[in-house]
Amino acid sequence: MPLPDVPAVETAVIEMTNAYRRENKLGQVKASPELTKAARAYAAYLAKNNAFSHTADNRDVGDRASASGYQWCSIGENLAMNLDSSGFETRELAKQTVEGWINSPPHKENLLGPHYTEIGVGVVRAPDKNPKYITVQVFGRPQAAKYTFQIANASGTPVTYTFSGEQHDIRPSMSVTHTACTPAALDFIKAGAKKVTARFEASDQTVYTLKSDPKAGLKVELAKRETVD
């Protein structure tokens, strides 16, 4: 009965995940020691306790990642259980696991999370009369990958805008700095009493300077944000 090389399965899961992300024109995720530690520890916990849920230890993936020393900005987790009385070849176990996630919408959403940059995978054999394996896959984006942009109101009138669905007001001569985990829509919707339409995908290290415009009501100029070490 063939049994897989567990560390090689973990490596293959990452390779196949990145291959699927490439097919969908997404960036690659690299292995994180902290996320790997969290994934392996939780896979061992699930196997030992004959459990299978994202909160079996009364914590969630964010709690477990933090406990492993990972300072995360966004986090996600996939679980898989594979059992076969005939055993598993190494790459076949990885293939079955990743294909199972691809064919499950919530798991696929994590696989294709556009803003994830790091990954950890843990595979553990669970007690059973047949070969049975638990796989935990953790995706993360670290705090260090947060992005920052600034809005400066030089229009002479109050401006209302929404960022990531939340509404804000900025008075004349004011500037506001936003720090966020993932890019989101930035919509300028009102200048004084006049409705305006100016939509952007907020980008890192950018200054959005607001100026008056007789016709459109508002003009938005973009420039690179300067920083001081």
GROMACS .gro file of C-alpha atoms in nm:
model
  229
    1MET     CA    1   0.000   0.000   0.000
    2PRO     CA    2   0.164   0.329  -0.105
    3LEU     CA    3   0.196   0.605   0.151
    4PRO     CA    4   0.291   0.961   0.062
    5ASP     CA    5   0.598   1.160   0.157
    6VAL     CA    6   0.419   1.418   0.375
    7PRO     CA    7   0.667   1.708   0.341
    8ALA     CA    8   0.663   1.651  -0.036
    9VAL     CA    9   0.282   1.664  -0.032
   10GLU     CA   10   0.296   2.002   0.142
   11THR     CA   11   0.539   2.132  -0.121
   12ALA     CA   12   0.324   1.994  -0.404
   13VAL     CA   13   0.009   2.159  -0.264
   14ILE     CA   14   0.186   2.495  -0.276
   15GLU     CA   15   0.314   2.429  -0.629
   16MET     CA   16  -0.032   2.328  -0.753
   17THR     CA   17  -0.193   2.626  -0.579
   18ASN     CA   18   0.048   2.863  -0.749
   19ALA     CA   19  -0.006   2.691  -1.084
   20TYR     CA   20  -0.381   2.748  -1.047
   21ARG     CA   21  -0.324   3.111  -0.949
   22ARG     CA   22  -0.102   3.159  -1.257
   23GLU     CA   23  -0.376   3.015  -1.478
   24ASN     CA   24  -0.604   3.284  -1.336
   25LYS     CA   25  -0.343   3.560  -1.381
   26LEU     CA   26  -0.284   3.608  -1.009
   27GLY     CA   27   0.036   3.663  -0.818
   28GLN     CA   28   0.222   3.375  -0.657
   29VAL     CA   29   0.214   3.304  -0.284
   30LYS     CA   30   0.537   3.217  -0.105
   31ALA     CA   31   0.579   2.985   0.192
   32SER     CA   32   0.579   3.159   0.530
   33PRO     CA   33   0.746   2.981   0.826
   34GLU     CA   34   0.485   3.123   1.066
   35LEU     CA   35   0.188   3.019   0.852
   36THR     CA   36   0.344   2.677   0.797
   37LYS     CA   37   0.380   2.638   1.174
   38ALA     CA   38   0.015   2.734   1.225
   39ALA     CA   39  -0.108   2.500   0.950
   40ARG     CA   40   0.092   2.198   1.071
   41ALA     CA   41  -0.009   2.251   1.433
   42TYR     CA   42  -0.378   2.272   1.347
   43ALA     CA   43  -0.364   1.971   1.114
   44ALA     CA   44  -0.206   1.772   1.400
   45TYR     CA   45  -0.477   1.895   1.640
   46LEU     CA   46  -0.758   1.792   1.403
   47ALA     CA   47  -0.602   1.451   1.343
   48LYS     CA   48  -0.542   1.383   1.712
   49ASN     CA   49  -0.890   1.490   1.817
   50ASN     CA   50  -1.081   1.335   1.526
   51ALA     CA   51  -1.220   1.682   1.451
   52PHE     CA   52  -1.278   1.873   1.130
   53SER     CA   53  -1.382   2.237   1.146
   54HIS     CA   54  -1.223   2.580   1.132
   55THR     CA   55  -1.291   2.640   1.502
   56ALA     CA   56  -1.239   2.294   1.655
   57ASP     CA   57  -0.989   2.435   1.908
   58ASN     CA   58  -1.223   2.725   1.997
   59ARG     CA   59  -1.007   2.962   1.795
   60ASP     CA   60  -1.018   3.083   1.436
   61VAL     CA   61  -0.745   3.094   1.175
   62GLY     CA   62  -0.651   3.450   1.270
   63ASP     CA   63  -0.597   3.349   1.632
   64ARG     CA   64  -0.382   3.054   1.532
   65ALA     CA   65  -0.176   3.260   1.287
   66SER     CA   66  -0.116   3.528   1.551
   67ALA     CA   67  -0.016   3.265   1.807
   68SER     CA   68   0.243   3.139   1.559
   69GLY     CA   69   0.395   3.486   1.532
   70TYR     CA   70   0.235   3.596   1.206
   71GLN     CA   71   0.129   3.961   1.205
   72TRP     CA   72  -0.147   3.946   0.950
   73CYS     CA   73  -0.344   4.199   0.756
   74SER     CA   74  -0.578   3.947   0.592
   75ILE     CA   75  -0.602   3.573   0.650
   76GLY     CA   76  -0.788   3.271   0.509
   77GLU     CA   77  -0.794   2.894   0.558
   78ASN     CA   78  -0.882   2.580   0.364
   79LEU     CA   79  -0.923   2.233   0.516
   80ALA     CA   80  -0.928   1.894   0.344
   81MET     CA   81  -0.967   1.533   0.453
   82ASN     CA   82  -0.869   1.248   0.221
   83LEU     CA   83  -0.918   0.877   0.291
   84ASP     CA   84  -0.846   0.586   0.058
   85SER     CA   85  -0.810   0.219   0.154
   86SER     CA   86  -0.566   0.170  -0.134
   87GLY     CA   87  -0.332   0.442  -0.009
   88PHE     CA   88  -0.191   0.752  -0.180
   89GLU     CA   89   0.099   0.841  -0.400
   90THR     CA   90   0.257   1.172  -0.297
   91ARG     CA   91   0.149   1.391  -0.585
   92GLU     CA   92  -0.188   1.219  -0.616
   93LEU     CA   93  -0.277   1.319  -0.259
   94ALA     CA   94  -0.176   1.679  -0.331
   95LYS     CA   95  -0.372   1.675  -0.659
   96GLN     CA   96  -0.689   1.538  -0.497
   97THR     CA   97  -0.664   1.798  -0.222
   98VAL     CA   98  -0.621   2.100  -0.450
   99GLU     CA   99  -0.882   1.978  -0.701
  100GLY     CA  100  -1.128   1.935  -0.414
  101TRP     CA  101  -1.078   2.299  -0.317
  102ILE     CA  102  -1.104   2.420  -0.676
  103ASN     CA  103  -1.444   2.251  -0.706
  104SER     CA  104  -1.577   2.402  -0.382
  105PRO     CA  105  -1.673   2.772  -0.419
  106PRO     CA  106  -1.571   2.889  -0.067
  107HIS     CA  107  -1.234   2.712  -0.091
  108LYS     CA  108  -1.181   2.831  -0.448
  109GLU     CA  109  -1.234   3.188  -0.327
  110ASN     CA  110  -0.937   3.148  -0.093
  111LEU     CA  111  -0.724   2.987  -0.365
  112LEU     CA  112  -0.792   3.288  -0.585
  113GLY     CA  113  -0.768   3.555  -0.316
  114PRO     CA  114  -0.600   3.831  -0.519
  115HIS     CA  115  -0.433   4.005  -0.227
  116TYR     CA  116  -0.281   3.704  -0.052
  117THR     CA  117   0.098   3.695  -0.077
  118GLU     CA  118   0.199   3.413   0.161
  119ILE     CA  119   0.096   3.058   0.240
  120GLY     CA  120   0.145   2.778   0.488
  121VAL     CA  121   0.046   2.413   0.440
  122GLY     CA  122   0.033   2.133   0.694
  123VAL     CA  123  -0.043   1.767   0.617
  124VAL     CA  124  -0.084   1.506   0.893
  125ARG     CA  125  -0.189   1.142   0.884
  126ALA     CA  126  -0.493   1.084   1.105
  127PRO     CA  127  -0.558   0.763   1.304
  128ASP     CA  128  -0.772   0.527   1.097
  129LYS     CA  129  -0.761   0.171   0.970
  130ASN     CA  130  -0.719   0.319   0.621
  131PRO     CA  131  -0.475   0.587   0.507
  132LYS     CA  132  -0.638   0.915   0.608
  133TYR     CA  133  -0.482   1.260   0.583
  134ILE     CA  134  -0.580   1.606   0.707
  135THR     CA  135  -0.452   1.907   0.513
  136VAL     CA  136  -0.463   2.265   0.639
  137GLN     CA  137  -0.382   2.549   0.402
  138VAL     CA  138  -0.347   2.904   0.537
  139PHE     CA  139  -0.327   3.213   0.319
  140GLY     CA  140  -0.205   3.546   0.449
  141ARG     CA  141  -0.110   3.902   0.371
  142PRO     CA  142   0.122   4.049   0.635
  143GLN     CA  143   0.077   4.379   0.817
  144ALA     CA  144   0.392   4.500   0.642
  145ALA     CA  145   0.205   4.481   0.309
  146LYS     CA  146  -0.059   4.736   0.406
  147TYR     CA  147  -0.092   5.028   0.168
  148THR     CA  148  -0.130   5.401   0.238
  149PHE     CA  149  -0.270   5.690   0.037
  150GLN     CA  150  -0.360   6.052   0.107
  151ILE     CA  151  -0.644   6.286   0.008
  152ALA     CA  152  -0.575   6.661   0.014
  153ASN     CA  153  -0.867   6.902  -0.033
  154ALA     CA  154  -0.755   7.216  -0.220
  155SER     CA  155  -1.096   7.272  -0.379
  156GLY     CA  156  -1.220   7.539  -0.138
  157THR     CA  157  -1.537   7.341  -0.063
  158PRO     CA  158  -1.625   7.037   0.151
  159VAL     CA  159  -1.601   6.710  -0.038
  160THR     CA  160  -1.780   6.383   0.036
  161TYR     CA  161  -1.625   6.053  -0.070
  162THR     CA  162  -1.653   5.683  -0.001
  163PHE     CA  163  -1.368   5.442   0.049
  164SER     CA  164  -1.431   5.070   0.070
  165GLY     CA  165  -1.803   5.145   0.103
  166GLU     CA  166  -1.765   5.382   0.400
  167GLN     CA  167  -1.857   5.750   0.361
  168HIS     CA  168  -1.624   6.034   0.469
  169ASP     CA  169  -1.623   6.415   0.453
  170ILE     CA  170  -1.313   6.626   0.409
  171ARG     CA  171  -1.319   7.002   0.472
  172PRO     CA  172  -1.127   7.258   0.266
  173SER     CA  173  -0.751   7.272   0.330
  174MET     CA  174  -0.761   6.940   0.512
  175SER     CA  175  -0.570   6.624   0.426
  176VAL     CA  176  -0.658   6.269   0.528
  177THR     CA  177  -0.437   5.962   0.522
  178HIS     CA  178  -0.589   5.615   0.483
  179THR     CA  179  -0.413   5.290   0.561
  180ALA     CA  180  -0.579   4.971   0.444
  181CYS     CA  181  -0.508   4.604   0.398
  182THR     CA  182  -0.629   4.562   0.042
  183PRO     CA  183  -0.706   4.803  -0.243
  184ALA     CA  184  -1.065   4.921  -0.269
  185ALA     CA  185  -1.284   5.167  -0.460
  186LEU     CA  186  -1.237   5.538  -0.386
  187ASP     CA  187  -1.540   5.741  -0.500
  188PHE     CA  188  -1.574   6.118  -0.479
  189ILE     CA  189  -1.950   6.182  -0.480
  190LYS     CA  190  -2.015   6.543  -0.375
  191ALA     CA  191  -1.832   6.877  -0.380
  192GLY     CA  192  -2.027   7.128  -0.172
  193ALA     CA  193  -2.389   7.087  -0.278
  194LYS     CA  194  -2.301   6.952  -0.622
  195LYS     CA  195  -2.300   6.583  -0.701
  196VAL     CA  196  -1.983   6.464  -0.872
  197THR     CA  197  -1.860   6.138  -1.016
  198ALA     CA  198  -1.492   6.051  -0.985
  199ARG     CA  199  -1.397   5.688  -0.922
  200PHE     CA  200  -1.055   5.539  -0.860
  201GLU     CA  201  -0.900   5.218  -0.735
  202ALA     CA  202  -0.709   5.353  -0.436
  203SER     CA  203  -0.339   5.286  -0.490
  204ASP     CA  204  -0.044   5.275  -0.255
  205GLN     CA  205   0.168   5.585  -0.188
  206THR     CA  206  -0.057   5.813  -0.393
  207VAL     CA  207  -0.183   6.164  -0.314
  208TYR     CA  208  -0.528   6.254  -0.448
  209THR     CA  209  -0.542   6.635  -0.461
  210LEU     CA  210  -0.893   6.777  -0.496
  211LYS     CA  211  -0.938   7.098  -0.694
  212SER     CA  212  -1.244   7.291  -0.806
  213ASP     CA  213  -1.368   7.250  -1.162
  214PRO     CA  214  -1.642   7.481  -1.299
  215LYS     CA  215  -1.787   7.215  -1.528
  216ALA     CA  216  -1.737   6.880  -1.353
  217GLY     CA  217  -1.756   7.025  -1.003
  218LEU     CA  218  -1.435   6.853  -0.894
  219LYS     CA  219  -1.097   6.775  -1.042
  220VAL     CA  220  -0.876   6.505  -0.890
  221GLU     CA  221  -0.501   6.514  -0.949
  222LEU     CA  222  -0.282   6.215  -0.867
  223ALA     CA  223   0.080   6.235  -0.757
  224LYS     CA  224   0.335   6.013  -0.586
  225ARG     CA  225   0.323   6.050  -0.209
  226GLU     CA  226   0.651   6.171  -0.059
  227THR     CA  227   0.776   6.018   0.265
  228VAL     CA  228   1.039   6.111   0.522
  229ASP     CA  229   1.269   5.847   0.669
   0.00000   0.00000   0.00000
